[in-house]
CSV table of C-alpha atoms in Angstrom, one decimal:
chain,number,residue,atom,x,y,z
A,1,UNK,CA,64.6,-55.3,93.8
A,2,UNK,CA,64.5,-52.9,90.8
A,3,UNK,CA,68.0,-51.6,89.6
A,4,UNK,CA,68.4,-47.8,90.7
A,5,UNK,CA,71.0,-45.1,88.9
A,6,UNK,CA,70.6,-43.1,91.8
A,7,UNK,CA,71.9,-44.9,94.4
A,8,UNK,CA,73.6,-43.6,97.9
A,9,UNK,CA,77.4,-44.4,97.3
A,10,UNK,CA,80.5,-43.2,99.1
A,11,UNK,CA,83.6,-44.1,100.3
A,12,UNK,CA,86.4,-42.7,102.9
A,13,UNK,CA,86.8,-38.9,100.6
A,14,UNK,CA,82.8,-38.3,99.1
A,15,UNK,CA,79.6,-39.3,99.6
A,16,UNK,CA,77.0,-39.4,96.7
A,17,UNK,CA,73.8,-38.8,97.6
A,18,UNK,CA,70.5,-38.7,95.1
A,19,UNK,CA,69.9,-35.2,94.1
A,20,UNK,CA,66.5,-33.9,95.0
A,21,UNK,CA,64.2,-30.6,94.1
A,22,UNK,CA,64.8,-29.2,97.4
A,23,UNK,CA,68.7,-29.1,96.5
A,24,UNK,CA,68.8,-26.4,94.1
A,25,UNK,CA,69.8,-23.6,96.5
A,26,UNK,CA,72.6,-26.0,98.0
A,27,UNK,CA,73.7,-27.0,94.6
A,28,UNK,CA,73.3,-23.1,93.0
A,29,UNK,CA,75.6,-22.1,95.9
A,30,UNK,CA,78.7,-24.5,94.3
A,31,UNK,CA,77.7,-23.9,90.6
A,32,UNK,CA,77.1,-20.1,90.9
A,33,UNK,CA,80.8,-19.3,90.6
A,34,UNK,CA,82.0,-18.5,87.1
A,35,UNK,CA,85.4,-20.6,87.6
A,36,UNK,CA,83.4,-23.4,87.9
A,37,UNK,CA,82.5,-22.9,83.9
A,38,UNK,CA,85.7,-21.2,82.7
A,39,UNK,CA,86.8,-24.6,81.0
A,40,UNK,CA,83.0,-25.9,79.6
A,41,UNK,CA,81.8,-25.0,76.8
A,42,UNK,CA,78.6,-23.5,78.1
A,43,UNK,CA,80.3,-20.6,80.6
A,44,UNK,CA,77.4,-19.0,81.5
A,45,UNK,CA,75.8,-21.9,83.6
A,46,UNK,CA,76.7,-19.9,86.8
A,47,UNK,CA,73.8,-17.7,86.1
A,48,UNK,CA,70.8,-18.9,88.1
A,49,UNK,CA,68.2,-19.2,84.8
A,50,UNK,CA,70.9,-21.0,82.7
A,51,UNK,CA,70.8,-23.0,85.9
A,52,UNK,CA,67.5,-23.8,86.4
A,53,UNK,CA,67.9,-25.5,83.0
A,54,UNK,CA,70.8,-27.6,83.9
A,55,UNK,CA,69.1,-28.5,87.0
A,56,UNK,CA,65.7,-29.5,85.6
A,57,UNK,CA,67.9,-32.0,83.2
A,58,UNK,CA,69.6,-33.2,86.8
A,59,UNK,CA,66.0,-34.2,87.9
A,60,UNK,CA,65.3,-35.5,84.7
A,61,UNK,CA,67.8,-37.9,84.3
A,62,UNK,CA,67.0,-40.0,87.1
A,63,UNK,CA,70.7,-40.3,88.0
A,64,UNK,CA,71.7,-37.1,89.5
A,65,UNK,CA,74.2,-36.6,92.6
A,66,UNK,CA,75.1,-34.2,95.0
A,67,UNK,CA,79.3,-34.9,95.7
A,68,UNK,CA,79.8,-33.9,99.4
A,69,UNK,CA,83.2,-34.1,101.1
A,70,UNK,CA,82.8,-36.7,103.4
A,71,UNK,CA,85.2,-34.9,106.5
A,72,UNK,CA,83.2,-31.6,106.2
A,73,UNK,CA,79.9,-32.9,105.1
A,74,UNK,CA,80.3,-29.7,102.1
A,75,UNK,CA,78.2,-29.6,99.3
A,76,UNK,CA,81.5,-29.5,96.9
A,77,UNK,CA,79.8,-30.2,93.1
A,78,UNK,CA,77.5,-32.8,91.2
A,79,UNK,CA,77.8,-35.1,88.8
A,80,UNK,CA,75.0,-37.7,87.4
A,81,UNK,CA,74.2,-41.1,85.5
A,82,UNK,CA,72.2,-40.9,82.4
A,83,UNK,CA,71.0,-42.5,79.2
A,84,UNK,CA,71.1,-45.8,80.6
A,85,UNK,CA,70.9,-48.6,77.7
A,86,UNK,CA,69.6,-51.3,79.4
A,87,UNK,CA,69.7,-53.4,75.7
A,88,UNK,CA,73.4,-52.3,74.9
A,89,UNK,CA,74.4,-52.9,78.5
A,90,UNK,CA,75.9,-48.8,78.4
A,91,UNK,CA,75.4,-45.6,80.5
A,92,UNK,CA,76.7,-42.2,80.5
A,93,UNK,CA,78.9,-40.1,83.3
A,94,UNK,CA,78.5,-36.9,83.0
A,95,UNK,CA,77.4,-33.3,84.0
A,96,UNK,CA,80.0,-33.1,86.6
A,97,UNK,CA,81.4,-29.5,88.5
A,98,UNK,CA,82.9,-29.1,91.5
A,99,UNK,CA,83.8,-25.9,93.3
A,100,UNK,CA,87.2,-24.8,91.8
A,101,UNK,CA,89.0,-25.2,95.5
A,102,UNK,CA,88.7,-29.1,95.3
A,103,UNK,CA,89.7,-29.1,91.5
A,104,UNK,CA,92.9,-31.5,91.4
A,105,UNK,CA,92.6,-33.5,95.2
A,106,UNK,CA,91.6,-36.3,94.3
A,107,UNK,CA,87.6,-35.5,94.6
A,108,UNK,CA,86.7,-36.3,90.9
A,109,UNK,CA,88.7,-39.2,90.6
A,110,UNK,CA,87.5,-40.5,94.2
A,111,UNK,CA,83.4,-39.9,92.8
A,112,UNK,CA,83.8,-41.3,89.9
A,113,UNK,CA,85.7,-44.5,91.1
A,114,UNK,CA,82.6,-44.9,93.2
A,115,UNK,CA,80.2,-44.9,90.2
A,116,UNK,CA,82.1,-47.0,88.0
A,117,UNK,CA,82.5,-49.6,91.1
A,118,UNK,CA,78.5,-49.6,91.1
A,119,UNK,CA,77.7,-49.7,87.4
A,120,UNK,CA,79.7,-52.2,86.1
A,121,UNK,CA,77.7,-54.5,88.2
A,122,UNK,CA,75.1,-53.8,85.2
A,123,UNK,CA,76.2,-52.5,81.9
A,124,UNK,CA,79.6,-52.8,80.2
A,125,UNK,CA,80.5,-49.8,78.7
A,126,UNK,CA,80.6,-46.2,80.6
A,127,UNK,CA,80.6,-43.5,77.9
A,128,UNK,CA,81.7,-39.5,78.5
A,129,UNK,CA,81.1,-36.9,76.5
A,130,UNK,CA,83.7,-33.7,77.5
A,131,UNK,CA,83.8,-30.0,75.9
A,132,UNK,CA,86.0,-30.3,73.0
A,133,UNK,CA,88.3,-27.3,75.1
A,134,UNK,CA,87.8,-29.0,78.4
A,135,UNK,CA,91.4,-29.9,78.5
A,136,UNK,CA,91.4,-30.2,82.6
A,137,UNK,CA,88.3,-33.0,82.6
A,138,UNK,CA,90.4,-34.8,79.4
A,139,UNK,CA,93.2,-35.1,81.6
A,140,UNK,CA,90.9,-36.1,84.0
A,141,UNK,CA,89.1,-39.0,81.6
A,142,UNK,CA,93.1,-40.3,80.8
A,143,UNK,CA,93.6,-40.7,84.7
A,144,UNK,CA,90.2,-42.8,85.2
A,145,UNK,CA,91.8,-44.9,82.0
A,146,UNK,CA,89.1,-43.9,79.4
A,147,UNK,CA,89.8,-44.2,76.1
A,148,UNK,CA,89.3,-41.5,73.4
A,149,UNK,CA,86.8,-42.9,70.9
A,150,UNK,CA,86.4,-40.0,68.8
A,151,UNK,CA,85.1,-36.3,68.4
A,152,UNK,CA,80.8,-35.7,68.5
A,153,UNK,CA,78.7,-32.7,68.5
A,154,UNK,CA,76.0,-32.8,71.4
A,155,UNK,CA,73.7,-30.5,72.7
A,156,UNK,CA,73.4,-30.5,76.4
A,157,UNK,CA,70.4,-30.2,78.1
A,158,UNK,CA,68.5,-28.0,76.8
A,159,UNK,CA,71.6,-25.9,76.0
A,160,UNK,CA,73.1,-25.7,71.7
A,161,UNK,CA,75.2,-27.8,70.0
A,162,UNK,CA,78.6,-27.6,71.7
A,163,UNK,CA,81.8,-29.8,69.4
A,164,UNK,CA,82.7,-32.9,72.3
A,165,UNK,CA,85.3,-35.6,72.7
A,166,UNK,CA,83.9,-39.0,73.6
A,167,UNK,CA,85.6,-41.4,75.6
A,168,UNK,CA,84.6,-44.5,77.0
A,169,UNK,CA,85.6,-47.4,80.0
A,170,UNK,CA,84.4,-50.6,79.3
A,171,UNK,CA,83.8,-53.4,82.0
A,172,UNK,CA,86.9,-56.0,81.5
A,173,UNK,CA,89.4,-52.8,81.2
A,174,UNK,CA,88.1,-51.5,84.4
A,175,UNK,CA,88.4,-54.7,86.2
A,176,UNK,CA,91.8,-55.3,84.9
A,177,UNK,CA,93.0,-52.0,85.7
A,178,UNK,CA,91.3,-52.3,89.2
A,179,UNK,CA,93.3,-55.6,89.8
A,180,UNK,CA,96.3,-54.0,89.2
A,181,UNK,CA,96.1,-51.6,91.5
């Protein structure tokens, strides 16, 4: 069986399930809301042709989720594998939003738990690129127990050069911190 980045994954808070053309509308809907941006770097991804852009690089990656809350079956956000290395055994997280009323319950922590459960069964380093200003997902990449590696410019998508913090998870920290727990 051929190793998929797209996988469906959940668990008793989210489901992830592989993101698909037909999804825009239902993904637009979370992502339209200017809170949603008002930490990133690229604010004005609420606006539908900025979108589009961030969307097509979704499909793109191969990797792409829709998060749903698992009790209300909502369409709360996205988030997405990418860059898979299958010769440096690494892979990136990334691209994630959810709609600003789950921000700090547990929903980003929960999805990305999931991913990181599933990965490390193939590569050993998870790497993260966050907006240099993105203070909230930093705190967010110190709960999960990434490590700051150091300070990058990237360009998104499509999108221009934006200053980022990296951070990373590698394999035998995970599973340490995962047996403590």
């Amino acid at each position: 069986m051929e190793f998929s980045i797209q996988p469906h994954l959940e668990n008793e808070i989210v489901r992830l399930i592989p993101m698909k053309e037909i999804d825009f509308e239902r993904i637009y809907a979370v992502s339209s809301d200017p809170a949603v941006w008002a930490n990133h770097p690229n604010k004005n991804r609420c606006e539908r042709e900025v979108f589009k852009n961030f969307f097509r690089g979704a499909m793109e990656s191969g990797g792409a989720f829709l998060v749903q809350d698992k009790k209300t079956e909502k369409i709360i956000g996205s988030t997405r594998f990418y860059d898979y290395d299958e010769k440096n055994k690494s892979i990136f997280i990334g691209y994630t939003f959810y709609a600003v009323e789950f921000w700090g319950k547990g929903y980003n922590y929960s999805a990305k738990k999931l991913m990181l459960d599933f990965i490390f069964e193939k590569v050993e380093k998870v790497i993260f690129h966050v907006g240099a200003e993105n203070f909230r997902s930093q705190a967010a990449m110190k709960k999960l127990g990434a490590k700051k590696v150091g300070e990058i410019e990237i360009a998104y998508y499509g999108e221009p050069l934006r200053r980022n913090v990296e951070y990373e998870i590698k394999k035998s920290d995970w599973l340490s911190d995962s047996d403590e727990n």
